[in-house]
Coordinates of N, CA and C in Angstrom, one line a residue:
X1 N 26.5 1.2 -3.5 CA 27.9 1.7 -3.4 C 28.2 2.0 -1.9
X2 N 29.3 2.5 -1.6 CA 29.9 2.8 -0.5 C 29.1 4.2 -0.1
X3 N 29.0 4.8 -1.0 CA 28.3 6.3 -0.7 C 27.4 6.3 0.2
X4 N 25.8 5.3 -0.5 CA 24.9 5.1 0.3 C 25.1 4.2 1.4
X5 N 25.8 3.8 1.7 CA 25.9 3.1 3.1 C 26.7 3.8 3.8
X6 N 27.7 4.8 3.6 CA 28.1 5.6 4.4 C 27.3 6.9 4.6
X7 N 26.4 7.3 4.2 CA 25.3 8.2 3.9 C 24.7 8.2 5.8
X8 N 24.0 9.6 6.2 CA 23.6 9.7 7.4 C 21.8 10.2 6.8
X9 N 21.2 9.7 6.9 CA 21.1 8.9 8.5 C 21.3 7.6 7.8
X10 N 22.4 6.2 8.3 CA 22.8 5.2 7.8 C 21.2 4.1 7.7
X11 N 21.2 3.3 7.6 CA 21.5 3.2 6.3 C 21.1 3.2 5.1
X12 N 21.3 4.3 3.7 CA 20.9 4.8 2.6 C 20.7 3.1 1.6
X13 N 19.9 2.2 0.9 CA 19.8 1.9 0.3 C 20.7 2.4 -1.2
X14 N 21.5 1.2 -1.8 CA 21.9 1.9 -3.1 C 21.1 1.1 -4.0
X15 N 20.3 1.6 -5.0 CA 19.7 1.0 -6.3 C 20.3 1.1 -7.1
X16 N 20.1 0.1 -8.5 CA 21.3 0.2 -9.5 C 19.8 -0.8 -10.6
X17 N 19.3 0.2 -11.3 CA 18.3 -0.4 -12.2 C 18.8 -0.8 -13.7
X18 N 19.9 -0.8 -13.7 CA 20.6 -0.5 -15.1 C 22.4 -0.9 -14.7
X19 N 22.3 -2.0 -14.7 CA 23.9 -2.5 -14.2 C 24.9 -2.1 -15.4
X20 N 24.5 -2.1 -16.9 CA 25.4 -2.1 -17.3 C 25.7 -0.8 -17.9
X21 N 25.6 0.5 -16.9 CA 25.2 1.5 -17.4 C 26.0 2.5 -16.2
X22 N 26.8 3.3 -16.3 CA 28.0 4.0 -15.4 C 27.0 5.2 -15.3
X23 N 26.8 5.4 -13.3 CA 26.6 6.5 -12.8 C 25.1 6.8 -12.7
X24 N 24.5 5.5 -12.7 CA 22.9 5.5 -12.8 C 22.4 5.0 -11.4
X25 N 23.2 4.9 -10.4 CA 22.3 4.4 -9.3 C 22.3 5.8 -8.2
X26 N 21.5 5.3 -7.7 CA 20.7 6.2 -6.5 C 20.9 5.6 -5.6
X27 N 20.9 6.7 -4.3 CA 20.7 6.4 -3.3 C 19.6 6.3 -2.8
X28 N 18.9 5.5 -1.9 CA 17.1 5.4 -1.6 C 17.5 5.8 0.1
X29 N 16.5 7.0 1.3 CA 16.4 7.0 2.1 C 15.9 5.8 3.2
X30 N 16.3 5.8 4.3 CA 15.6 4.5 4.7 C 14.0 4.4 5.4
X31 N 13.5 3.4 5.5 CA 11.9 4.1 6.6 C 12.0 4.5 7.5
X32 N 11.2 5.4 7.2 CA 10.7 7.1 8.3 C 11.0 7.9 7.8
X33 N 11.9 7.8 6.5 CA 12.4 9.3 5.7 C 11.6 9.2 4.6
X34 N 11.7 10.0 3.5 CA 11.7 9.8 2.3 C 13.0 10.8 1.7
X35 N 13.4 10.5 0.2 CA 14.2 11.5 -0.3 C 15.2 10.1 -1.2
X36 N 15.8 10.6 -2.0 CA 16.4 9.8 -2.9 C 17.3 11.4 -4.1
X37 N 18.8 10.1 -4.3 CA 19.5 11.4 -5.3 C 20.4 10.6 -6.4
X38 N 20.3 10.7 -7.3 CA 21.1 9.7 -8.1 C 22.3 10.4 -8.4
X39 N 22.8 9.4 -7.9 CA 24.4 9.0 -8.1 C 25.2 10.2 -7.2
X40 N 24.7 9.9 -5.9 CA 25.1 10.5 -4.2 C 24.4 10.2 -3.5
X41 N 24.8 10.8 -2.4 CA 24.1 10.6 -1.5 C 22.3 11.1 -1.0
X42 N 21.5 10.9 -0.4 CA 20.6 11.5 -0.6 C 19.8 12.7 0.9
X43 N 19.7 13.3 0.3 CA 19.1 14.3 1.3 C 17.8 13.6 1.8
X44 N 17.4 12.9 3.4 CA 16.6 11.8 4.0 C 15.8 13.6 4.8
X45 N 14.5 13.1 4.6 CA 13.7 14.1 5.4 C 12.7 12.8 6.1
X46 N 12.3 13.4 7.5 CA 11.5 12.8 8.3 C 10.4 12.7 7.7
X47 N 9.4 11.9 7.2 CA 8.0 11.6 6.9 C 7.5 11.7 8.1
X48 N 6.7 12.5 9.3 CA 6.0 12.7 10.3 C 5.1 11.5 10.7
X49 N 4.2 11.5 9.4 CA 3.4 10.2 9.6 C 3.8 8.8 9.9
X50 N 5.1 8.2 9.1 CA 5.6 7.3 9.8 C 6.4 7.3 11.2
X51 N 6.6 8.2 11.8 CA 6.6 8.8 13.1 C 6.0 8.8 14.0
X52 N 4.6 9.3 13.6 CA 3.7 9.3 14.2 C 2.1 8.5 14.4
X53 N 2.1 7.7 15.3 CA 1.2 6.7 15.1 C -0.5 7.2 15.8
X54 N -0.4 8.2 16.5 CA -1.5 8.4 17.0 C -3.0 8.8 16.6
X55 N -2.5 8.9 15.5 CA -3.4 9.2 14.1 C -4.5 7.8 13.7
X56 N -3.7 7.3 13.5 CA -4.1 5.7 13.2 C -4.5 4.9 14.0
X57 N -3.7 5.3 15.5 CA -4.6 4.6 17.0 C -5.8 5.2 17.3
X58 N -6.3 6.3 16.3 CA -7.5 7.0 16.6 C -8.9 7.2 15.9
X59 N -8.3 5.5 14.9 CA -9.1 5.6 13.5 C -9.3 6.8 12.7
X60 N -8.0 7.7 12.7 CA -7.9 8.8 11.9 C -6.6 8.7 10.9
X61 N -6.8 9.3 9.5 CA -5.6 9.4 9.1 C -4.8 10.5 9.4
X62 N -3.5 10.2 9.3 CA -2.2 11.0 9.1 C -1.8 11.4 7.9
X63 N -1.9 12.7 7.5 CA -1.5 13.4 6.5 C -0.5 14.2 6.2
X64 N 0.5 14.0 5.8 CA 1.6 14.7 6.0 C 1.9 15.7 4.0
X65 N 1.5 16.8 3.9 CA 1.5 17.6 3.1 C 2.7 18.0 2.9
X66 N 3.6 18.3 3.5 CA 5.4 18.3 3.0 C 6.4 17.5 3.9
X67 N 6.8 16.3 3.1 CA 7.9 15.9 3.6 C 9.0 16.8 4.4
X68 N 9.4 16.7 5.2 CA 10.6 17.5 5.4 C 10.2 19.2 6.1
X69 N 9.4 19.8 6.0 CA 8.7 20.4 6.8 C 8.0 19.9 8.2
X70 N 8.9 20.3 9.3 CA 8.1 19.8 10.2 C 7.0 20.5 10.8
X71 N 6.3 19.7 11.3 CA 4.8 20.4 12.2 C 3.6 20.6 11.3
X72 N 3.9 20.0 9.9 CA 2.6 20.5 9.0 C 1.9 19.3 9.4
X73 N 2.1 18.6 9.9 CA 1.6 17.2 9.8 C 0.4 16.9 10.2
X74 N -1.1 16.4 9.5 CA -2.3 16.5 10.7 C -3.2 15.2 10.3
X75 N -3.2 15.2 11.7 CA -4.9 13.9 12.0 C -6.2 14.4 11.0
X76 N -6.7 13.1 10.4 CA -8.2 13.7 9.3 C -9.0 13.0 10.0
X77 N -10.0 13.2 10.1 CA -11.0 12.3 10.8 C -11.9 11.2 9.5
X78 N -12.2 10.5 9.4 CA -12.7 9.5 8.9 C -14.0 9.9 8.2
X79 N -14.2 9.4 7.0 CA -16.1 10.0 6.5 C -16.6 9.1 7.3
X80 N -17.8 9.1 7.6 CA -18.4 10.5 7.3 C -18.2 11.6 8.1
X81 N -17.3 11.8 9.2 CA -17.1 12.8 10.0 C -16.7 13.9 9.5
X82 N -16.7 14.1 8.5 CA -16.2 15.2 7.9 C -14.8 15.4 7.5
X83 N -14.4 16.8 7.4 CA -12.8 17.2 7.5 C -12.0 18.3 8.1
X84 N -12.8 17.4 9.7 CA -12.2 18.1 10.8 C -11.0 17.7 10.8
X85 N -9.7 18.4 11.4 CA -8.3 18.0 11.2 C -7.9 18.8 12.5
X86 N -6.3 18.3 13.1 CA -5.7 19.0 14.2 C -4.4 18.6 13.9
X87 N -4.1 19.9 13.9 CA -2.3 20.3 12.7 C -0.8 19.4 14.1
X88 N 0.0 19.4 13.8 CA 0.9 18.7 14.6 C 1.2 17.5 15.0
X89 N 0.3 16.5 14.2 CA -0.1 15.3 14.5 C -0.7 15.1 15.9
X90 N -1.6 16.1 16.3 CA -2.7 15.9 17.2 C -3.7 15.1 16.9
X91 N -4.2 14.2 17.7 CA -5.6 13.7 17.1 C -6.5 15.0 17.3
X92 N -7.6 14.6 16.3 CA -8.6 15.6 15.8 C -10.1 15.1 16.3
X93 N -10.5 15.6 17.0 CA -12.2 15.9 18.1 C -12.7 15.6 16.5
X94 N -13.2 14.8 16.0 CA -14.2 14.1 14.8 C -15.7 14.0 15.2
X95 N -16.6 14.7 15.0 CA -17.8 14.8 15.1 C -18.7 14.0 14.4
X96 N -19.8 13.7 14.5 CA -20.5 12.8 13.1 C -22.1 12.8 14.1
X97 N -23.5 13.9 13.6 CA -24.7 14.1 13.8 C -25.3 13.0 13.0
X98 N -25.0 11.9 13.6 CA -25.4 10.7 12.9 C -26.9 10.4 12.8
X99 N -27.9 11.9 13.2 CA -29.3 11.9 13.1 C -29.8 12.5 12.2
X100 N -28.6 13.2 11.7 CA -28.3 14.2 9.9 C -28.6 12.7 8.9
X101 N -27.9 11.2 9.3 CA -27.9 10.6 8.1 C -29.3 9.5 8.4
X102 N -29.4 9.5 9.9 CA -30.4 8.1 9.9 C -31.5 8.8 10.7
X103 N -32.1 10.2 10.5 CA -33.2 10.2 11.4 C -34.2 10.2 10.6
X104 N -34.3 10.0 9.2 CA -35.8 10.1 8.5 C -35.8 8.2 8.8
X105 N -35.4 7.5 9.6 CA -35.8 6.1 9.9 C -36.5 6.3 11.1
X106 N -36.3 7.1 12.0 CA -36.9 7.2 13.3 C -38.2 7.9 13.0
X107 N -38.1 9.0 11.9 CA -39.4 10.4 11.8 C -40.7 9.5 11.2
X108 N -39.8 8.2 10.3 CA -40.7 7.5 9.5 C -41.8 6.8 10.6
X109 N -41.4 6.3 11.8 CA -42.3 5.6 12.2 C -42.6 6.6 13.5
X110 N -43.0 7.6 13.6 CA -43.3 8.9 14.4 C -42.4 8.9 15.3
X111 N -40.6 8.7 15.4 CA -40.6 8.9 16.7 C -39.0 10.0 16.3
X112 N -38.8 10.2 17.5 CA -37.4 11.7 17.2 C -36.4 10.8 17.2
X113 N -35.1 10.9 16.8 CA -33.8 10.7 16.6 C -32.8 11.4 18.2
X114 N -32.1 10.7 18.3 CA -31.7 11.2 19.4 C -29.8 11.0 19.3
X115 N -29.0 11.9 19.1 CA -27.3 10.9 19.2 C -27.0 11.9 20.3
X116 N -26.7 10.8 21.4 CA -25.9 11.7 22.3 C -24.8 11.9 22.6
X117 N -23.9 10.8 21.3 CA -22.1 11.0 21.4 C -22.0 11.1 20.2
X118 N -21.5 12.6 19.8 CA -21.1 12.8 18.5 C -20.3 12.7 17.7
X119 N -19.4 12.3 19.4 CA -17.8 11.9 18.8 C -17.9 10.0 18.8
X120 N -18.4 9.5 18.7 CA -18.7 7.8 19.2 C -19.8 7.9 17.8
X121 N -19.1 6.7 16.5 CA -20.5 6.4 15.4 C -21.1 5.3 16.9
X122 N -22.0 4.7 16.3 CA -23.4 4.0 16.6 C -24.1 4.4 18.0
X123 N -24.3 5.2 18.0 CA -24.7 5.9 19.3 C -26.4 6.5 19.1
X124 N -26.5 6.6 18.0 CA -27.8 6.9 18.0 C -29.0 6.1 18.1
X125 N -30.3 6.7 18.6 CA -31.3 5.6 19.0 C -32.6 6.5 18.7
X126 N -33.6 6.0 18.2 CA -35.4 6.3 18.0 C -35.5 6.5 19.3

């Protein structure tokens, strides 16, 4: 309908799943938002994560826990690194003692485990 395309932020998607049926369609937000309202317009909140790409340029996910709340938004670091996180869509310093998972391969044939970048996987060496 005219609603959703005159809707801000433009432009609102109108759905109509049920054509033969009066006052059933919704308006859908566009991407980067989410939010949807049947039969009006719809209240569009910023999704941060689609926003924010720096998360994902850092082999980390982007988590966003409330639509529409801004600044909750945070970087997770990948397993095995744990669930270190840095709130505001900061990337997040991801640790991983990769001698915690592979050093009974080193101890097996008498020798020490050694990782000297804990922020970097394959770094470790016998």
């Amino acid at each position: 309908t005219q609603v959703c395309a005159a809707a801000a932020p433009p432009p609102q998607v109108c759905m109509d799943g049920n054509k033969t049926q009066d006052g059933d369609w919704t308006c859908v937000c566009p991407e980067g938002t989410v939010g949807s309202a049947r039969g009006a317009a719809a209240t569009c909140e910023l999704d941060e994560c689609l926003a924010n790409t720096k998360c994902e340029a850092a082999g980390q996910a982007c988590v966003e826990p409330n639509a529409g709340v801004h600044g909750d938004a945070f970087c997770q670091c990948p397993p095995p690194m744990g669930a270190q996180t840095a709130v505001g869509g900061a990337v997040a310093r991801c640790e991983w003692d990769e001698c915690a998972d592979h050093g009974a391969k080193c101890t097996s044939v008498l020798q020490v485990c050694e990782d000297a970048d804990n922020a970097t996987m394959g770094t470790w060496v016998c």
